[in-house]
PDB file of C-alpha atoms in Angstrom:
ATOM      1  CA  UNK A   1      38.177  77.014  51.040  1.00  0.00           C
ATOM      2  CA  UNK A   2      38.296  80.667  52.709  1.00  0.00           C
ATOM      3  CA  UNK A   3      36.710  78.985  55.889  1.00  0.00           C
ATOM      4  CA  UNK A   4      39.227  76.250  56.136  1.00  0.00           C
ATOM      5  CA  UNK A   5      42.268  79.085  55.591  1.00  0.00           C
ATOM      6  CA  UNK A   6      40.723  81.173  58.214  1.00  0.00           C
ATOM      7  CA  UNK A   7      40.322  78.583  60.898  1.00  0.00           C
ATOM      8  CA  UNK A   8      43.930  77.623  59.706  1.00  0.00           C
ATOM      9  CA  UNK A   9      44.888  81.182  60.508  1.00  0.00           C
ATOM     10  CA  UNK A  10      43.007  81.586  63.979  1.00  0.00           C
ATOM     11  CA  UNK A  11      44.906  78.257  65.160  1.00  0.00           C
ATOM     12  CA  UNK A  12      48.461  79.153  63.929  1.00  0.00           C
ATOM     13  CA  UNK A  13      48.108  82.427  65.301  1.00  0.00           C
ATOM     14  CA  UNK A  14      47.467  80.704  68.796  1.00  0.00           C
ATOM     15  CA  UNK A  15      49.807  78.546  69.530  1.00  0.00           C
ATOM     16  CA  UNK A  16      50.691  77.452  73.041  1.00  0.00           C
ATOM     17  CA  UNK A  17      54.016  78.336  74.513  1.00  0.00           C
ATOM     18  CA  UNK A  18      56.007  74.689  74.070  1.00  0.00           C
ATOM     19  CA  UNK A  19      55.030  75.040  70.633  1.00  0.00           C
ATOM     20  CA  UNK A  20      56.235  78.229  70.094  1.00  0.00           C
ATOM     21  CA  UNK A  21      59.473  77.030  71.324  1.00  0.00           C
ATOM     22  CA  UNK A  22      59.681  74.277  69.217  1.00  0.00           C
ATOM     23  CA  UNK A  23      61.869  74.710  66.345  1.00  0.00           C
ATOM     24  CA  UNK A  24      60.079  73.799  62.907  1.00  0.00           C
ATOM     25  CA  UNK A  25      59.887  75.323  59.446  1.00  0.00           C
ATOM     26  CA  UNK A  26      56.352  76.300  60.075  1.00  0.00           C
ATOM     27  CA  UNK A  27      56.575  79.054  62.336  1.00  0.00           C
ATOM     28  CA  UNK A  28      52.936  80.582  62.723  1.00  0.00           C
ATOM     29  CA  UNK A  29      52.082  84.549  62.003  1.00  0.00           C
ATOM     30  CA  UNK A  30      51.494  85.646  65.602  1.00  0.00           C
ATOM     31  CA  UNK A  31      48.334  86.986  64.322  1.00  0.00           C
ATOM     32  CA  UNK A  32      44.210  86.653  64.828  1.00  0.00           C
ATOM     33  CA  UNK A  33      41.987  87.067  62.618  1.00  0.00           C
ATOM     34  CA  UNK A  34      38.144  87.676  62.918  1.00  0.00           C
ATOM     35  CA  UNK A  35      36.409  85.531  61.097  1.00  0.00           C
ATOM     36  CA  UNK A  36      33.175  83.037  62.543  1.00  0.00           C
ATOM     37  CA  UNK A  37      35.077  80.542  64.589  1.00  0.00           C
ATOM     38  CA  UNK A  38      38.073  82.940  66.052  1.00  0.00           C
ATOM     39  CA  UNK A  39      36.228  82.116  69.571  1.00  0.00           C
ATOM     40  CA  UNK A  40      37.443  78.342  68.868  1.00  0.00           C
ATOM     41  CA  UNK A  41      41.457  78.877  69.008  1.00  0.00           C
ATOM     42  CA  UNK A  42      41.417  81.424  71.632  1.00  0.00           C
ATOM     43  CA  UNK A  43      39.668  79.558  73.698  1.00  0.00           C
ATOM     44  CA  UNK A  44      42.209  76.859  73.167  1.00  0.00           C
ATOM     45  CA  UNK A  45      44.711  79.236  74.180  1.00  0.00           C
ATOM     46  CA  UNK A  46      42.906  80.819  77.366  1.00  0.00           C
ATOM     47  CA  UNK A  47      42.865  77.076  78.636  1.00  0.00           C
ATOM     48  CA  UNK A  48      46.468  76.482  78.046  1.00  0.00           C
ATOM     49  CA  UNK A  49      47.343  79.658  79.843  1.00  0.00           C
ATOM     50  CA  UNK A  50      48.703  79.622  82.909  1.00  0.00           C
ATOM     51  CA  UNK A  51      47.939  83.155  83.677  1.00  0.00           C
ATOM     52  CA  UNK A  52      45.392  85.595  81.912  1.00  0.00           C
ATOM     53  CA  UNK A  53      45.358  89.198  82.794  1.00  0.00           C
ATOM     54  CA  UNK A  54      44.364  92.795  81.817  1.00  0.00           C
ATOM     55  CA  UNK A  55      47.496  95.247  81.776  1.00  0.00           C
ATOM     56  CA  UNK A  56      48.964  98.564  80.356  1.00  0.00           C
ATOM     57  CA  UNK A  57      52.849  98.700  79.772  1.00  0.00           C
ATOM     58  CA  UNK A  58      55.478 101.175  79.775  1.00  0.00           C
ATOM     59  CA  UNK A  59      58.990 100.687  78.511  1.00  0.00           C
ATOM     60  CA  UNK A  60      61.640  99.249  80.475  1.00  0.00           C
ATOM     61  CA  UNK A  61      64.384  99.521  78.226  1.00  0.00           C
ATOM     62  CA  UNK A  62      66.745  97.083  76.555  1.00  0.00           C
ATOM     63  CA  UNK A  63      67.766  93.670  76.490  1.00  0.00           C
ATOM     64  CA  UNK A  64      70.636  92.849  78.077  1.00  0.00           C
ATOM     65  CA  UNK A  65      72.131  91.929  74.933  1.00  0.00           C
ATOM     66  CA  UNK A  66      70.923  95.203  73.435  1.00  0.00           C
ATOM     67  CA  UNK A  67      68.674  96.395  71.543  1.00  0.00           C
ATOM     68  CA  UNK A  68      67.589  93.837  68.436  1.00  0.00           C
ATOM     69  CA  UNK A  69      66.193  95.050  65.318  1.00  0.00           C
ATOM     70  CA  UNK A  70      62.967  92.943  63.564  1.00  0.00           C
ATOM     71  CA  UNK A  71      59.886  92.704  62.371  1.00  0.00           C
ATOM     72  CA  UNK A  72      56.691  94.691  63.635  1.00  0.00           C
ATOM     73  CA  UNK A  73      53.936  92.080  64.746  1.00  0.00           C
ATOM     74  CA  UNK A  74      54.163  89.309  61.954  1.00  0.00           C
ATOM     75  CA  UNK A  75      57.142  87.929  60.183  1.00  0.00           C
ATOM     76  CA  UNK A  76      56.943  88.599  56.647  1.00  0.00           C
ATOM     77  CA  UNK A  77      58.063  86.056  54.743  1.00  0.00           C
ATOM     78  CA  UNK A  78      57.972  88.079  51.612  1.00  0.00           C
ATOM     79  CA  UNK A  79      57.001  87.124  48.028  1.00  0.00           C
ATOM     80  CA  UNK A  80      57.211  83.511  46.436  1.00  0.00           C
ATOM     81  CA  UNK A  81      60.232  83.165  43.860  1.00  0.00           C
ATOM     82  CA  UNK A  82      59.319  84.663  41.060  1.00  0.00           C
ATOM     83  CA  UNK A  83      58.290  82.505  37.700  1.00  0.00           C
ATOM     84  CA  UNK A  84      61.135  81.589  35.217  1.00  0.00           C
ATOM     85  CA  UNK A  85      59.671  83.917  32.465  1.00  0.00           C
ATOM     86  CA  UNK A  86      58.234  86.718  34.029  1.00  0.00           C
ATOM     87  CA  UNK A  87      58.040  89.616  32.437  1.00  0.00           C
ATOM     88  CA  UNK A  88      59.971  93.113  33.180  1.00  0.00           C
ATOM     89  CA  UNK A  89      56.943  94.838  34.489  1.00  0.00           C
ATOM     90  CA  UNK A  90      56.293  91.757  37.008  1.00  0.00           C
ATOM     91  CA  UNK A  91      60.147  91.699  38.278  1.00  0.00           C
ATOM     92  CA  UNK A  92      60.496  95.180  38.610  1.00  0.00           C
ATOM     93  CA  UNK A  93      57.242  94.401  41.334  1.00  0.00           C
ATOM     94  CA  UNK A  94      59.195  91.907  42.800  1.00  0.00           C
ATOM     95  CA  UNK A  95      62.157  93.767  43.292  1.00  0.00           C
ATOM     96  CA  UNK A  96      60.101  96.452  45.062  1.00  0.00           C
ATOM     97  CA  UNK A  97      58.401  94.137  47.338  1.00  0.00           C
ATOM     98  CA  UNK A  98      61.471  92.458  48.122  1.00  0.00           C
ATOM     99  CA  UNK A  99      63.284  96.102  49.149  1.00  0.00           C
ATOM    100  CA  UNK A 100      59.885  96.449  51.352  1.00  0.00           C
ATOM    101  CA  UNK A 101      60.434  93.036  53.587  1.00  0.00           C
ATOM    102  CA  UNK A 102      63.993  93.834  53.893  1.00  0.00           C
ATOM    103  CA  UNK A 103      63.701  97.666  55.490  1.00  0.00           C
ATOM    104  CA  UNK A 104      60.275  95.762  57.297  1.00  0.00           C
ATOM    105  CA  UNK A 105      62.476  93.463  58.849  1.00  0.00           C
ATOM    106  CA  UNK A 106      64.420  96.591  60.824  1.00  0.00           C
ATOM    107  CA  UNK A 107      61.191  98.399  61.490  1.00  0.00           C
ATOM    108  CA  UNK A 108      60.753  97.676  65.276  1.00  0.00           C
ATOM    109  CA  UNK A 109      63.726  97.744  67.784  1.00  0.00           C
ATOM    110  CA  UNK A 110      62.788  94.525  70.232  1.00  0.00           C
ATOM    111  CA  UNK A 111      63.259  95.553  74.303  1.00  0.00           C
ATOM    112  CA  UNK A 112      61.716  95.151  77.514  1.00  0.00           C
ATOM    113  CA  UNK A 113      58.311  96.189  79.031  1.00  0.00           C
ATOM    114  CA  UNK A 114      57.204  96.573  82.654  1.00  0.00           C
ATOM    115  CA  UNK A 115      54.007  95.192  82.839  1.00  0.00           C
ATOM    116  CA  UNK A 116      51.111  96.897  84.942  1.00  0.00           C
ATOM    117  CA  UNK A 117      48.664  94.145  86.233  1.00  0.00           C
ATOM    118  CA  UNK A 118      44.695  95.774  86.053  1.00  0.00           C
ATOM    119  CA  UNK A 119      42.998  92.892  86.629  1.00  0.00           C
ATOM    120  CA  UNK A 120      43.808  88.770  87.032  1.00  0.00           C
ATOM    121  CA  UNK A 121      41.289  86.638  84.793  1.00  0.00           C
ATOM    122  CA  UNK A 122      42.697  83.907  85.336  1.00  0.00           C
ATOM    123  CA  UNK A 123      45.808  82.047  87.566  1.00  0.00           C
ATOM    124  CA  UNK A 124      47.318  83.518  90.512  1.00  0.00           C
ATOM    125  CA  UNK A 125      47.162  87.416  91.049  1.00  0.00           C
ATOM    126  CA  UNK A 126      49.681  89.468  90.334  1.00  0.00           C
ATOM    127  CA  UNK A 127      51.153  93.280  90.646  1.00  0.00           C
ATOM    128  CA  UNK A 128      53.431  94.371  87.793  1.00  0.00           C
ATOM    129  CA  UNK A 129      56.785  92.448  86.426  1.00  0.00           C
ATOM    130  CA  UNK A 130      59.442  93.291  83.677  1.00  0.00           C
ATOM    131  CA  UNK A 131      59.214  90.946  80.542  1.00  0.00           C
ATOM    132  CA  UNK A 132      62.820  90.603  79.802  1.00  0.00           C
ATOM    133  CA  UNK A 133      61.776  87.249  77.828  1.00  0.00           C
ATOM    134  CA  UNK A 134      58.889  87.899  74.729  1.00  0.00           C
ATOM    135  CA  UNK A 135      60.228  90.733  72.270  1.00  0.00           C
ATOM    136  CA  UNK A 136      57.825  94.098  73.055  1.00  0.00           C
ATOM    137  CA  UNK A 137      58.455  97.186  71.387  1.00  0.00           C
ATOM    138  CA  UNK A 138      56.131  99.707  73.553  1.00  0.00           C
ATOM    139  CA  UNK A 139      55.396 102.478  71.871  1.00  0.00           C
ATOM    140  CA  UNK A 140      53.630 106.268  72.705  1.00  0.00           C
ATOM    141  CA  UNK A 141      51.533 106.535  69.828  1.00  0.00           C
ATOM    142  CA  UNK A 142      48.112 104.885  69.740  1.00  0.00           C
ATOM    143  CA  UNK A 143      47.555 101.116  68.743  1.00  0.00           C
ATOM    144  CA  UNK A 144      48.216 100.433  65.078  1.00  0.00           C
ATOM    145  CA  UNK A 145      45.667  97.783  64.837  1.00  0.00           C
ATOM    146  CA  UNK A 146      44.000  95.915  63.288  1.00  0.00           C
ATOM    147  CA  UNK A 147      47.486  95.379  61.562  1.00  0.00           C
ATOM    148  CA  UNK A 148      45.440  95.037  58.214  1.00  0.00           C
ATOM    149  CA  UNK A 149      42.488  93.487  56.534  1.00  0.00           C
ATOM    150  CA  UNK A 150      42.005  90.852  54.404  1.00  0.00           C
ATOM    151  CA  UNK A 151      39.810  91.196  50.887  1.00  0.00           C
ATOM    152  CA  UNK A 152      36.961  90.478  52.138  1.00  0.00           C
ATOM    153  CA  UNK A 153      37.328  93.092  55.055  1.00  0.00           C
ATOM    154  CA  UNK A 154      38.539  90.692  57.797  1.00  0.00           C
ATOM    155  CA  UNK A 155      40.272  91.988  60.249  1.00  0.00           C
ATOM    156  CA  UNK A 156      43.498  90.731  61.853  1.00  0.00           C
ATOM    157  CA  UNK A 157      44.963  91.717  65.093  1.00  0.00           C
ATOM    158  CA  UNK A 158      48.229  90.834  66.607  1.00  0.00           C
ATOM    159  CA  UNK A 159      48.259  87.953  69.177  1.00  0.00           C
ATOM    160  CA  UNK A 160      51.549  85.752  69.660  1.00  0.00           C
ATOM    161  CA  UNK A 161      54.771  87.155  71.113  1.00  0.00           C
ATOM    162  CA  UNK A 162      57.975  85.774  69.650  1.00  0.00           C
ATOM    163  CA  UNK A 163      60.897  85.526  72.476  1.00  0.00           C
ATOM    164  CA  UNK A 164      64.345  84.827  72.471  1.00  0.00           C
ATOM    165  CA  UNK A 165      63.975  80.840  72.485  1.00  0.00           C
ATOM    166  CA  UNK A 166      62.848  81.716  68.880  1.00  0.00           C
ATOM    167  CA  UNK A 167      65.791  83.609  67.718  1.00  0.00           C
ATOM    168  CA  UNK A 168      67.678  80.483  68.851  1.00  0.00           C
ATOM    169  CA  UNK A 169      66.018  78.335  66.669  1.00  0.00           C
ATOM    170  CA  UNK A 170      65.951  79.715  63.289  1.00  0.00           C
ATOM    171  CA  UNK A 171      66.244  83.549  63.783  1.00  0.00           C
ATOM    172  CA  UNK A 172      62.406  83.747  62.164  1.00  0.00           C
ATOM    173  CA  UNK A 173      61.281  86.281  64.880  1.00  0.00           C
ATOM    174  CA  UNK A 174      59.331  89.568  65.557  1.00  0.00           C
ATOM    175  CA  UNK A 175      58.291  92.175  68.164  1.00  0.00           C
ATOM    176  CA  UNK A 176      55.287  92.869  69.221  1.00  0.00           C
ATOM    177  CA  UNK A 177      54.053  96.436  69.224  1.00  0.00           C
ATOM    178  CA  UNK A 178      52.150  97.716  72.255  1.00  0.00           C
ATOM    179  CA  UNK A 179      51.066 100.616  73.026  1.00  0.00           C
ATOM    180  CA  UNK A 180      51.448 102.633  76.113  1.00  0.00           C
ATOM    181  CA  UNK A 181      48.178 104.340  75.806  1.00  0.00           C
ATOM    182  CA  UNK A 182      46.142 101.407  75.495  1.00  0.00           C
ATOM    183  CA  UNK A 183      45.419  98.250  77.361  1.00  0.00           C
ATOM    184  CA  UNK A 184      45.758  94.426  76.475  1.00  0.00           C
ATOM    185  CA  UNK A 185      45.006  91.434  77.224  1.00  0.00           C
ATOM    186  CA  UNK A 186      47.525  88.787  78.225  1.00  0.00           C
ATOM    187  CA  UNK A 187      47.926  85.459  78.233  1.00  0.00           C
ATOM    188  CA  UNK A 188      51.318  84.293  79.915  1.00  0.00           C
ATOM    189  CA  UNK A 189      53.087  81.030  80.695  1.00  0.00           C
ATOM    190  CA  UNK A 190      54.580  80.377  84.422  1.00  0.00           C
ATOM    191  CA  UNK A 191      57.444  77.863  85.004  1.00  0.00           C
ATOM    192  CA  UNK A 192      58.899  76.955  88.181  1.00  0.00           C
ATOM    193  CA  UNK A 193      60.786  80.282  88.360  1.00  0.00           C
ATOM    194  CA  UNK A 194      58.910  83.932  88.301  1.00  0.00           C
ATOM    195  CA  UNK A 195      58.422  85.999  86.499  1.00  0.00           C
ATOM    196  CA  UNK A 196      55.769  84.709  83.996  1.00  0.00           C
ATOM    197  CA  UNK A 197      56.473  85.097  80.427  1.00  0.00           C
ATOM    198  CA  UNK A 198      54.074  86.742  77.874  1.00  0.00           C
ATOM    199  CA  UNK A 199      52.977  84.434  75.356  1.00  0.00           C
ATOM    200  CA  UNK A 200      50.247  86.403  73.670  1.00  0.00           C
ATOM    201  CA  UNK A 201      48.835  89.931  73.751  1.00  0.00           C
ATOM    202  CA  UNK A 202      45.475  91.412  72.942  1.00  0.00           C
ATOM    203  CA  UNK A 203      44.237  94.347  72.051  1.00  0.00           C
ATOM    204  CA  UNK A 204      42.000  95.031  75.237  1.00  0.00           C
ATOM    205  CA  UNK A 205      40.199  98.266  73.944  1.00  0.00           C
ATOM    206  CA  UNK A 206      37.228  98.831  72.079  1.00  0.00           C
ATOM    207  CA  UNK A 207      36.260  97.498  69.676  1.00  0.00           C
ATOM    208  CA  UNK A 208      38.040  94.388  69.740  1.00  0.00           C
ATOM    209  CA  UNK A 209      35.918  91.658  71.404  1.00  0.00           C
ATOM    210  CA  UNK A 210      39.140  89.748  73.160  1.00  0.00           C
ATOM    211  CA  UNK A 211      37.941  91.167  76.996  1.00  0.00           C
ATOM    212  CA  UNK A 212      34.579  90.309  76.887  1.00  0.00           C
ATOM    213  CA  UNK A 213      34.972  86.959  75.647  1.00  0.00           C
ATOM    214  CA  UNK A 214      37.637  86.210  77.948  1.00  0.00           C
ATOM    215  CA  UNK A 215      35.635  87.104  80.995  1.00  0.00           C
ATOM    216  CA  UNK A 216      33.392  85.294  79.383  1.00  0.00           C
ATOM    217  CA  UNK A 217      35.398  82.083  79.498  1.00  0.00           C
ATOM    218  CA  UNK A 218      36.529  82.705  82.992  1.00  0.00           C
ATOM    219  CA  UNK A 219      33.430  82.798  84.681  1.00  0.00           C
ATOM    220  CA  UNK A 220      32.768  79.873  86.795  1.00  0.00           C
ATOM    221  CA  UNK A 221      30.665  76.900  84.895  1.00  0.00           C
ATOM    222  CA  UNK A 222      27.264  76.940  86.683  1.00  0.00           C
TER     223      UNK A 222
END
């Protein structure tokens, strides 16, 4: 069962970008986790891709419908509904974990990033660009990842971006922190109109194994 959850997991956190603009009551985490077959859904997702590139970001300010308050990486869906005779001791829990989601879900103000371009991986080349489309919160302290671990000391790392066709659809959304201080890994959509849009991020810097495999999967088949 814990290997069918995880590679559940791996595959909702990497989702392509017309699904994550298709409205449905199963919106996925945004996250990765690394457990034995994480290699199989991003691999899915490096081929979707349209572009796939190493960059380092610095903030570029707000939306232009200001700034919008969220979640931090994930959304949190909070606890299931308590049972119908629970005792005082177990709602008094609840009640505290449901004050938790609710100041979580103002903890990161959503803006815009200017993307610096390192290196191309993968799709046409590019310099720098402002997203003004995925929800970034860039931040000067260092990476807060892995965003946590599961029990059996798993760790999960952010991956998905959540963007403003999302809010439109059922308002389920988050931002995505990234640091300035650190570099990612991103994998972006391109429609017929620039700039590309960022439809995952990576952390790029040791000792998350995201670069290597996707140079990796970008070599040239022999």
């Amino acid at each position: 069962m814990r290997s069918i959850t995880a590679a559940v997991a791996v595959l909702m956190g990497l989702q392509c970008w017309s699904e994550a603009l298709a409205c449905s009551r199963a919106r996925n985490p945004g996250v990765i986790a690394l457990t034995q077959d994480w290699r199989e859904g991003f691999g899915q997702a490096f081929a979707r891709a349209s572009g796939v590139h190493l960059v380092s970001v610095s903030d570029a300010g707000k939306h232009g419908d200001g700034a919008w308050s969220m979640f931090c990486d994930f959304y949190d869906f909070g606890p299931p509904p308590l049972e119908r005779r629970a005792s005082k001791a177990r709602k008094a829990e609840h009640e505290a974990e449901l004050r938790r989601v609710e100041q979580a879900s103002e903890a990161c103000q959503a803006g815009q990033a200017r993307v610096h371009v390192l290196e191309t991986l993968k799709g046409r080349p590019l310099a720098e660009w402002v997203e003004a489309e995925a929800f970034i919160t860039v931040t000067d302290a260092p990476p807060a990842e892995p965003l946590k671990h599961w029990e059996d000391g798993t760790a999960v790392w952010g991956a998905r971006l959540e963007n403003h066709a999302g809010a439109n659809c059922d308002g389920m959304v988050f931002s995505r922190r990234m640091s300035s201080r650190a570099t990612y890994l991103v994998f972006t959509f391109e429609g017929d109109q620039p700039p590309p849009v960022i439809t995952h991020a990576f952390l790029a810097d040791d000792p998350t194994p995201f670069l290597a495999e996707a140079r990796r999967l970008a070599r040239p088949a022999p």
